[in-house]
Amino acid sequence: MSKREIPGLVPRLVPLGTTVFAHYSAIAVETGAINLGQGFPDTDGPSWIADAVTRAMAEGRGNQYPAGAGVVELRKAVAAHQKRWYGIENDFATEVLITAGATEALTAALIGLVDTDDEVIVFEPFYDSYRAAVVMARGKLVAITMEAPDYTLDIDELRKAITPRTKVIVVNTPHNPSGAVTSRAELQAVADLAIEHNLVVISDEVYEHMAFEGEHVSISTLAGMRERTLTISSAGKLFSYTGWKIGWITGPKQLVDAARTVKQFLTYVVGGPFQYALAEALDNGDQWLAELRTSLMHSRDHFTSGLKSLGFEVHQPKGTYFATVDVRSKGFATADEFCQTIPKKIGVVAIPSHVFYEHPERGAAYARFAFCKKDAVLDAALERLAQL
Ligand code: PMP
Ligand code: GLN
């Protein structure tokens, strides 16, 4: 303890530490390595969307606090998107909430819904903020393992995990980090249990337009789920502007209210001009979403076939922009060792997947690469990986 620390004062949340994404991106900067760790595209989204931001600013739209739930144009565009893609009706006035990225959407929803010692069921591996949000809410995280290489949902384990204290099930499809696209049958089984036990489902669909194989099913479209599901997505992923941090939640008023109550005291509002621009993006961007999907599918095929030809065992992703490898296929005992070694040794950064597990030993052999990068960057990374 340094002299400046107050004895006995150990803030409860400090042990959550620094996110692994920040940690590995810092290593990439320090070493000059190619960063295939943190998931962000190296090509920005279309310039017409960025131009719409500067236009909004110049016209004085969104430069002062926008409406608490988000600007009306964006809430209407989100509702129209949900209707157009999934046939779900949402009242923009009460059933859509704009947030600071999907991260705030998840955190606000979980804090809003979870009381002390309530149980939240997640499927591991899972995006790191789920755990942090449950800890903030003083809830209890219960993790069910999705087994590699298929990462399907273990419905028997889910059934066994449900207790009288269970309140929420979190699903994420297409899935980070595995790239799995959860099938309609799996989601139906989750829905059946959620309805039987009167649970809320939080559905993280930030990669909704990046399913390459199998259809993307939004669980709220299944019978009886509309009234118990909060669906979350993010413009960062949809339109390749991860730095803008605009996300949204849709769902029944009562559940959206729970998230909104928390959200208004976390950030109140976020990114006024960005919201106007993203309303235009959602209304006019379906063609771009299709092009992004095709281009990412190409990147996936290019990168994973490259990895396989180098002798990596790859868990072939069906969606998202992540690919997982089993590092034992290259003679490493753990992905931790692999990911600590390769930035300095060959100049490539990947993320050890154990950080996405509540039972880290179950993911110890796996590492995640982000392939949302230009071909030349992926080729350079493959050349370097060939030196292993
Ligand atoms: N959920 C998942 C599964 C993610 O991969 C991410 C990272 N983009 C988020 C949520 C958070 O998204 P945002 O950057 O919009 O906060
Ligand atoms: N979603 C991104 C990933 O999984 C990173 C988000 C973040 O840095 N918090 O890599």
CSV table of N, CA, C and O in Angstrom, one decimal, residues 97-115 118-120 129-130 132-139 167-171 200-204 228-233 248-267:
chain,number,residue,atom,x,y,z
A,97,LEU,N,-34.8,3.0,-26.4
A,97,LEU,CA,-33.9,3.9,-25.6
A,97,LEU,C,-32.6,3.9,-26.2
A,97,LEU,O,-32.0,2.9,-26.5
A,98,ILE,N,-32.1,5.2,-26.4
A,98,ILE,CA,-30.7,5.3,-27.0
A,98,ILE,C,-29.7,5.4,-25.9
A,98,ILE,O,-29.9,6.1,-24.9
A,99,THR,N,-28.6,4.7,-26.0
A,99,THR,CA,-27.6,4.6,-25.0
A,99,THR,C,-26.2,4.9,-25.5
A,99,THR,O,-26.0,5.0,-26.7
A,100,ALA,N,-25.3,5.0,-24.5
A,100,ALA,CA,-23.8,5.2,-24.9
A,100,ALA,C,-23.3,3.8,-25.2
A,100,ALA,O,-22.6,3.1,-24.4
A,101,GLY,N,-23.6,3.4,-26.5
A,101,GLY,CA,-23.1,2.1,-26.9
A,101,GLY,C,-23.9,0.9,-26.3
A,101,GLY,O,-24.8,1.2,-25.4
A,102,ALA,N,-23.7,-0.3,-26.8
A,102,ALA,CA,-24.3,-1.4,-26.2
A,102,ALA,C,-23.9,-1.7,-24.8
A,102,ALA,O,-24.6,-2.3,-24.0
A,103,THR,N,-22.6,-1.2,-24.5
A,103,THR,CA,-22.1,-1.4,-23.2
A,103,THR,C,-23.0,-0.8,-22.1
A,103,THR,O,-23.4,-1.4,-21.1
A,104,GLU,N,-23.4,0.5,-22.3
A,104,GLU,CA,-24.2,1.2,-21.4
A,104,GLU,C,-25.6,0.5,-21.4
A,104,GLU,O,-26.3,0.4,-20.3
A,105,ALA,N,-26.1,0.1,-22.6
A,105,ALA,CA,-27.4,-0.6,-22.6
A,105,ALA,C,-27.4,-1.8,-21.7
A,105,ALA,O,-28.3,-2.0,-21.0
A,106,LEU,N,-26.4,-2.6,-21.8
A,106,LEU,CA,-26.3,-3.8,-21.0
A,106,LEU,C,-26.2,-3.5,-19.5
A,106,LEU,O,-26.9,-4.1,-18.7
A,107,THR,N,-25.3,-2.5,-19.2
A,107,THR,CA,-25.1,-2.2,-17.8
A,107,THR,C,-26.4,-1.6,-17.2
A,107,THR,O,-26.8,-2.0,-16.1
A,108,ALA,N,-27.0,-0.7,-17.9
A,108,ALA,CA,-28.3,0.0,-17.4
A,108,ALA,C,-29.4,-1.1,-17.3
A,108,ALA,O,-30.1,-1.1,-16.3
A,109,ALA,N,-29.5,-2.0,-18.2
A,109,ALA,CA,-30.5,-3.0,-18.2
A,109,ALA,C,-30.3,-3.9,-17.0
A,109,ALA,O,-31.2,-4.2,-16.2
A,110,LEU,N,-29.0,-4.3,-16.8
A,110,LEU,CA,-28.8,-5.3,-15.7
A,110,LEU,C,-28.9,-4.6,-14.3
A,110,LEU,O,-29.5,-5.2,-13.4
A,111,ILE,N,-28.4,-3.4,-14.2
A,111,ILE,CA,-28.5,-2.7,-12.9
A,111,ILE,C,-30.0,-2.4,-12.6
A,111,ILE,O,-30.5,-2.6,-11.5
A,112,GLY,N,-30.7,-2.1,-13.7
A,112,GLY,CA,-32.2,-1.8,-13.6
A,112,GLY,C,-33.0,-3.0,-13.2
A,112,GLY,O,-34.0,-2.8,-12.5
A,113,LEU,N,-32.6,-4.2,-13.6
A,113,LEU,CA,-33.4,-5.3,-13.4
A,113,LEU,C,-33.0,-6.2,-12.2
A,113,LEU,O,-33.8,-7.0,-11.7
A,114,VAL,N,-31.7,-6.1,-11.8
A,114,VAL,CA,-31.2,-7.1,-10.9
A,114,VAL,C,-31.1,-6.6,-9.5
A,114,VAL,O,-30.5,-5.5,-9.3
A,115,ASP,N,-31.6,-7.2,-8.5
A,115,ASP,CA,-31.5,-6.8,-7.1
A,115,ASP,C,-30.4,-7.7,-6.5
A,115,ASP,O,-30.0,-8.7,-7.0
A,118,ASP,N,-29.8,-11.6,-6.8
A,118,ASP,CA,-30.5,-12.1,-7.9
A,118,ASP,C,-29.5,-12.8,-8.8
A,118,ASP,O,-28.4,-12.4,-9.0
A,119,GLU,N,-30.0,-13.9,-9.5
A,119,GLU,CA,-29.0,-14.7,-10.3
A,119,GLU,C,-29.3,-14.3,-11.8
A,119,GLU,O,-30.4,-14.2,-12.3
A,120,VAL,N,-28.2,-14.1,-12.5
A,120,VAL,CA,-28.2,-13.8,-13.9
A,120,VAL,C,-27.4,-14.9,-14.6
A,120,VAL,O,-26.3,-15.2,-14.3
A,129,SER,N,-18.2,-7.2,-20.3
A,129,SER,CA,-19.0,-6.3,-19.4
A,129,SER,C,-20.2,-7.0,-18.8
A,129,SER,O,-20.7,-6.4,-17.8
A,130,TYR,N,-20.6,-8.1,-19.2
A,130,TYR,CA,-21.8,-8.8,-18.6
A,130,TYR,C,-21.5,-9.0,-17.1
A,130,TYR,O,-22.3,-8.7,-16.2
A,132,ALA,N,-19.1,-7.6,-15.2
A,132,ALA,CA,-18.9,-6.3,-14.4
A,132,ALA,C,-20.3,-5.7,-14.0
A,132,ALA,O,-20.5,-5.3,-12.9
A,133,ALA,N,-21.2,-5.8,-15.0
A,133,ALA,CA,-22.5,-5.2,-14.7
A,133,ALA,C,-23.3,-5.9,-13.6
A,133,ALA,O,-23.9,-5.3,-12.8
A,134,VAL,N,-23.2,-7.2,-13.7
A,134,VAL,CA,-23.8,-8.1,-12.6
A,134,VAL,C,-23.2,-7.8,-11.3
A,134,VAL,O,-23.9,-7.7,-10.3
A,135,VAL,N,-21.9,-7.6,-11.2
A,135,VAL,CA,-21.2,-7.3,-10.0
A,135,VAL,C,-21.6,-6.0,-9.5
A,135,VAL,O,-21.9,-5.8,-8.3
A,136,MET,N,-21.7,-5.0,-10.4
A,136,MET,CA,-22.2,-3.6,-10.0
A,136,MET,C,-23.6,-3.7,-9.3
A,136,MET,O,-23.9,-3.0,-8.4
A,137,ALA,N,-24.4,-4.6,-9.9
A,137,ALA,CA,-25.8,-4.7,-9.4
A,137,ALA,C,-25.9,-5.6,-8.1
A,137,ALA,O,-27.0,-5.8,-7.6
A,138,ARG,N,-24.8,-6.1,-7.7
A,138,ARG,CA,-24.7,-7.0,-6.5
A,138,ARG,C,-25.5,-8.3,-6.8
A,138,ARG,O,-26.1,-8.9,-5.9
A,139,GLY,N,-25.6,-8.6,-8.1
A,139,GLY,CA,-26.2,-9.9,-8.4
A,139,GLY,C,-25.2,-11.0,-8.4
A,139,GLY,O,-24.0,-10.8,-8.1
A,167,LYS,N,-33.3,-14.3,-12.3
A,167,LYS,CA,-34.1,-13.2,-12.8
A,167,LYS,C,-33.9,-13.0,-14.3
A,167,LYS,O,-34.9,-12.7,-15.0
A,168,VAL,N,-32.7,-13.2,-14.8
A,168,VAL,CA,-32.4,-12.8,-16.2
A,168,VAL,C,-31.5,-13.9,-16.8
A,168,VAL,O,-30.7,-14.5,-16.2
A,169,ILE,N,-31.8,-14.1,-18.1
A,169,ILE,CA,-30.9,-14.9,-18.9
A,169,ILE,C,-30.3,-13.9,-20.0
A,169,ILE,O,-31.1,-13.2,-20.6
A,170,VAL,N,-29.0,-14.0,-20.2
A,170,VAL,CA,-28.4,-13.1,-21.3
A,170,VAL,C,-28.1,-14.0,-22.4
A,170,VAL,O,-27.4,-15.0,-22.2
A,171,VAL,N,-28.5,-13.7,-23.6
A,171,VAL,CA,-28.1,-14.4,-24.8
A,171,VAL,C,-27.4,-13.4,-25.7
A,171,VAL,O,-27.6,-12.2,-25.7
A,200,VAL,N,-36.7,-12.7,-17.5
A,200,VAL,CA,-36.4,-11.7,-18.5
A,200,VAL,C,-35.2,-12.2,-19.3
A,200,VAL,O,-34.3,-12.7,-18.8
A,201,VAL,N,-35.3,-11.9,-20.6
A,201,VAL,CA,-34.1,-12.2,-21.4
A,201,VAL,C,-33.5,-10.9,-21.9
A,201,VAL,O,-34.2,-10.0,-22.4
A,202,ILE,N,-32.2,-10.8,-21.8
A,202,ILE,CA,-31.5,-9.7,-22.4
A,202,ILE,C,-30.8,-10.2,-23.6
A,202,ILE,O,-30.0,-11.2,-23.5
A,203,SER,N,-31.1,-9.7,-24.8
A,203,SER,CA,-30.5,-10.3,-26.0
A,203,SER,C,-29.6,-9.3,-26.7
A,203,SER,O,-30.0,-8.3,-27.1
A,204,ASP,N,-28.3,-9.7,-26.6
A,204,ASP,CA,-27.2,-8.8,-27.2
A,204,ASP,C,-27.0,-9.2,-28.6
A,204,ASP,O,-26.5,-10.3,-29.0
A,228,ARG,N,-41.0,-10.1,-22.7
A,228,ARG,CA,-40.0,-10.3,-21.6
A,228,ARG,C,-38.6,-10.2,-22.1
A,228,ARG,O,-37.7,-10.7,-21.5
A,229,THR,N,-38.4,-9.5,-23.3
A,229,THR,CA,-37.1,-9.4,-23.8
A,229,THR,C,-36.7,-8.0,-24.0
A,229,THR,O,-37.4,-7.2,-24.6
A,230,LEU,N,-35.4,-7.7,-23.6
A,230,LEU,CA,-34.8,-6.4,-24.0
A,230,LEU,C,-33.7,-6.8,-25.1
A,230,LEU,O,-32.9,-7.6,-24.8
A,231,THR,N,-33.9,-6.1,-26.2
A,231,THR,CA,-33.0,-6.4,-27.3
A,231,THR,C,-32.0,-5.2,-27.5
A,231,THR,O,-32.4,-4.1,-27.4
A,232,ILE,N,-30.7,-5.5,-27.6
A,232,ILE,CA,-29.7,-4.5,-27.6
A,232,ILE,C,-28.9,-4.6,-28.9
A,232,ILE,O,-28.5,-5.7,-29.3
A,233,SER,N,-28.6,-3.4,-29.4
A,233,SER,CA,-27.7,-3.4,-30.6
A,233,SER,C,-26.8,-2.1,-30.5
A,233,SER,O,-27.0,-1.3,-29.6
A,248,TRP,N,-28.6,1.0,-28.6
A,248,TRP,CA,-30.0,1.2,-28.2
A,248,TRP,C,-30.5,-0.1,-27.6
A,248,TRP,O,-30.0,-1.2,-27.8
A,249,ILE,N,-31.7,0.1,-27.0
A,249,ILE,CA,-32.4,-1.0,-26.4
A,249,ILE,C,-33.8,-0.9,-26.9
A,249,ILE,O,-34.4,0.2,-26.9
A,250,THR,N,-34.4,-2.0,-27.3
A,250,THR,CA,-35.8,-2.0,-27.6
A,250,THR,C,-36.5,-3.1,-26.7
A,250,THR,O,-35.9,-4.1,-26.4
A,251,GLY,N,-37.8,-2.9,-26.4
A,251,GLY,CA,-38.5,-3.9,-25.6
A,251,GLY,C,-39.8,-3.3,-25.1
A,251,GLY,O,-40.1,-2.1,-25.3
A,252,PRO,N,-40.4,-4.1,-24.2
A,252,PRO,CA,-41.7,-3.5,-23.6
A,252,PRO,C,-41.4,-2.4,-22.7
A,252,PRO,O,-40.3,-2.3,-22.0
A,253,LYS,N,-42.3,-1.5,-22.6
A,253,LYS,CA,-42.1,-0.2,-21.8
A,253,LYS,C,-41.6,-0.5,-20.4
A,253,LYS,O,-40.7,0.2,-19.9
A,254,GLN,N,-42.2,-1.4,-19.7
A,254,GLN,CA,-41.8,-1.7,-18.3
A,254,GLN,C,-40.3,-2.0,-18.2
A,254,GLN,O,-39.7,-1.5,-17.3
A,255,LEU,N,-39.8,-2.8,-19.1
A,255,LEU,CA,-38.4,-3.2,-19.0
A,255,LEU,C,-37.5,-2.1,-19.5
A,255,LEU,O,-36.4,-1.9,-18.9
A,256,VAL,N,-37.9,-1.4,-20.6
A,256,VAL,CA,-37.1,-0.3,-21.0
A,256,VAL,C,-37.1,0.8,-20.0
A,256,VAL,O,-36.0,1.4,-19.8
A,257,ASP,N,-38.2,1.0,-19.2
A,257,ASP,CA,-38.2,2.0,-18.1
A,257,ASP,C,-37.1,1.6,-17.1
A,257,ASP,O,-36.5,2.5,-16.5
A,258,ALA,N,-37.0,0.3,-16.8
A,258,ALA,CA,-36.0,-0.1,-15.8
A,258,ALA,C,-34.6,0.3,-16.2
A,258,ALA,O,-33.8,0.9,-15.4
A,259,ALA,N,-34.3,0.1,-17.5
A,259,ALA,CA,-33.0,0.5,-18.0
A,259,ALA,C,-32.8,2.0,-18.1
A,259,ALA,O,-31.8,2.6,-17.8
A,260,ARG,N,-33.9,2.7,-18.5
A,260,ARG,CA,-33.9,4.2,-18.7
A,260,ARG,C,-33.6,4.9,-17.4
A,260,ARG,O,-32.8,5.8,-17.3
A,261,THR,N,-34.2,4.3,-16.3
A,261,THR,CA,-34.0,5.0,-15.0
A,261,THR,C,-32.6,5.0,-14.6
A,261,THR,O,-32.0,6.0,-14.1
A,262,VAL,N,-31.9,3.9,-14.9
A,262,VAL,CA,-30.4,3.8,-14.6
A,262,VAL,C,-29.6,4.7,-15.6
A,262,VAL,O,-28.8,5.4,-15.2
A,263,LYS,N,-29.9,4.5,-16.8
A,263,LYS,CA,-29.2,5.2,-17.9
A,263,LYS,C,-29.2,6.7,-17.7
A,263,LYS,O,-28.1,7.4,-17.9
A,264,GLN,N,-30.3,7.3,-17.2
A,264,GLN,CA,-30.3,8.7,-17.1
A,264,GLN,C,-29.4,9.2,-16.0
A,264,GLN,O,-28.9,10.4,-16.0
A,265,PHE,N,-29.0,8.3,-15.0
A,265,PHE,CA,-28.0,8.8,-14.0
A,265,PHE,C,-26.6,8.3,-14.3
A,265,PHE,O,-25.7,8.7,-13.6
A,266,LEU,N,-26.4,7.5,-15.4
A,266,LEU,CA,-25.1,7.2,-15.8
A,266,LEU,C,-24.6,8.3,-16.7
A,266,LEU,O,-23.5,8.8,-16.5
A,267,THR,N,-25.3,8.5,-17.8
A,267,THR,CA,-24.8,9.5,-18.8
A,267,THR,C,-25.9,10.5,-19.1
A,267,THR,O,-25.5,11.5,-19.8
